[in-house]
CSV table of C-alpha atoms in Angstrom, one decimal:
chain,number,residue,atom,x,y,z
A,218,GLY,CA,8.8,-15.7,-0.5
A,219,HIS,CA,8.2,-12.2,-0.8
A,220,SER,CA,5.7,-9.3,0.2
A,221,LEU,CA,3.5,-7.3,-0.7
A,222,VAL,CA,3.6,-4.1,1.6
A,223,TRP,CA,0.9,-1.6,-0.6
A,224,GLY,CA,-1.6,0.2,0.2
A,225,GLY,CA,-4.2,-2.8,1.3
A,226,SER,CA,-7.7,-1.2,-0.8
A,227,ASP,CA,-9.1,-5.2,-3.1
A,228,VAL,CA,-9.5,-2.4,-6.0
A,229,GLY,CA,-7.8,-1.9,-9.5
A,230,LEU,CA,-4.5,-2.2,-10.8
A,231,MET,CA,-3.5,-3.5,-7.2
A,232,LYS,CA,-6.7,-6.2,-6.4
A,233,VAL,CA,-4.5,-7.7,-9.2
A,234,VAL,CA,-1.1,-7.3,-8.0
A,235,ALA,CA,-2.1,-8.7,-4.7
A,236,ASP,CA,-4.2,-11.3,-6.3
A,237,GLY,CA,-1.0,-12.7,-8.2
A,238,VAL,CA,1.4,-12.3,-4.8
A,239,GLN,CA,-1.4,-14.4,-2.4
A,240,GLY,CA,-1.5,-17.2,-5.1
A,241,ALA,CA,2.3,-17.4,-5.7
A,242,GLY,CA,2.1,-18.2,-1.7
A,243,GLY,CA,3.5,-14.3,-1.2
A,244,ARG,CA,2.3,-12.5,2.2
A,245,LEU,CA,0.3,-9.4,2.0
A,246,VAL,CA,0.4,-6.6,4.2
A,247,GLY,CA,-2.3,-3.9,3.3
A,248,ILE,CA,-0.8,-0.4,4.7
A,249,SER,CA,-5.0,1.5,4.3
A,250,VAL,CA,-6.1,5.1,6.3
A,251,GLU,CA,-9.3,5.5,8.3
A,252,PHE,CA,-11.3,6.9,5.6
A,253,LEU,CA,-10.3,3.9,2.7
A,254,ALA,CA,-10.8,1.1,5.3
A,255,ALA,CA,-13.9,0.0,3.6
A,256,LYS,CA,-12.0,-1.1,0.9
A,257,ALA,CA,-9.5,-2.5,2.2
A,258,ARG,CA,-8.8,-6.2,1.3
A,259,GLU,CA,-10.2,-9.0,3.6
A,260,GLY,CA,-8.0,-11.7,4.1
A,261,ALA,CA,-4.4,-9.5,3.6
A,262,ASP,CA,-1.6,-11.9,6.0
A,263,GLU,CA,-2.0,-8.0,8.0
A,264,MET,CA,-3.6,-4.7,7.4
A,265,ILE,CA,-2.6,-1.9,9.3
A,266,ILE,CA,-5.0,1.6,9.5
A,267,THR,CA,-3.5,4.7,10.2
A,268,ALA,CA,-5.1,8.2,10.8
A,269,ASP,CA,-4.6,10.1,8.2
A,270,LEU,CA,-2.0,9.8,4.6
A,271,ALA,CA,0.8,11.1,6.1
A,272,GLU,CA,1.3,8.3,9.0
A,273,ARG,CA,0.0,6.2,5.7
A,274,LYS,CA,3.0,7.2,3.7
A,275,ALA,CA,5.9,6.8,6.2
A,276,LEU,CA,4.7,3.3,7.1
A,277,LEU,CA,5.3,2.8,3.6
A,278,LEU,CA,8.4,4.3,2.9
A,279,GLN,CA,9.4,2.1,6.0
A,280,ARG,CA,8.3,-1.2,5.4
A,281,ALA,CA,9.4,-1.2,1.7
A,282,ASP,CA,12.4,-2.7,0.2
A,283,ALA,CA,11.3,-1.3,-3.0
A,284,ILE,CA,9.2,0.6,-5.2
A,285,VAL,CA,7.3,0.6,-7.6
A,286,VAL,CA,4.2,3.4,-8.4
A,287,MET,CA,1.9,2.1,-11.5
A,288,VAL,CA,-0.8,4.3,-13.0
A,289,GLY,CA,-3.2,6.2,-10.8
A,290,GLY,CA,-5.2,9.3,-9.1
A,291,THR,CA,-3.4,12.3,-7.1
A,292,GLY,CA,-3.0,10.1,-4.5
A,293,THR,CA,-0.2,8.1,-6.2
A,294,LEU,CA,1.4,10.9,-7.6
A,295,ASP,CA,2.0,12.6,-4.3
A,296,GLU,CA,3.2,9.4,-2.9
A,297,ALA,CA,5.6,9.1,-6.1
A,298,THR,CA,6.4,12.8,-5.4
A,299,GLU,CA,7.3,12.4,-1.8
A,300,ILE,CA,9.0,9.3,-2.8
A,301,LEU,CA,12.0,11.2,-4.6
A,302,GLU,CA,12.0,13.8,-3.0
A,303,LEU,CA,12.9,11.8,0.1
A,304,LYS,CA,15.5,9.5,-1.6
């Protein structure tokens, strides 16, 4: 009955997480950005495409009740740092 609010990607570790959530009956809410829209997961319950990364981060934080940070690239580091700064 939970929802996953995530970057909307259908690759890597987050694909595995999204598969698990969807397989267990959870709701998928993707928040992607225009330049990554081609990698967005088809079949998500809701997919929001933002104009830029700042808007994407703001929506991710606004829509989430809890944050889990997993291994990623510089974008993940940027998002995790901003979360810590805002909290």
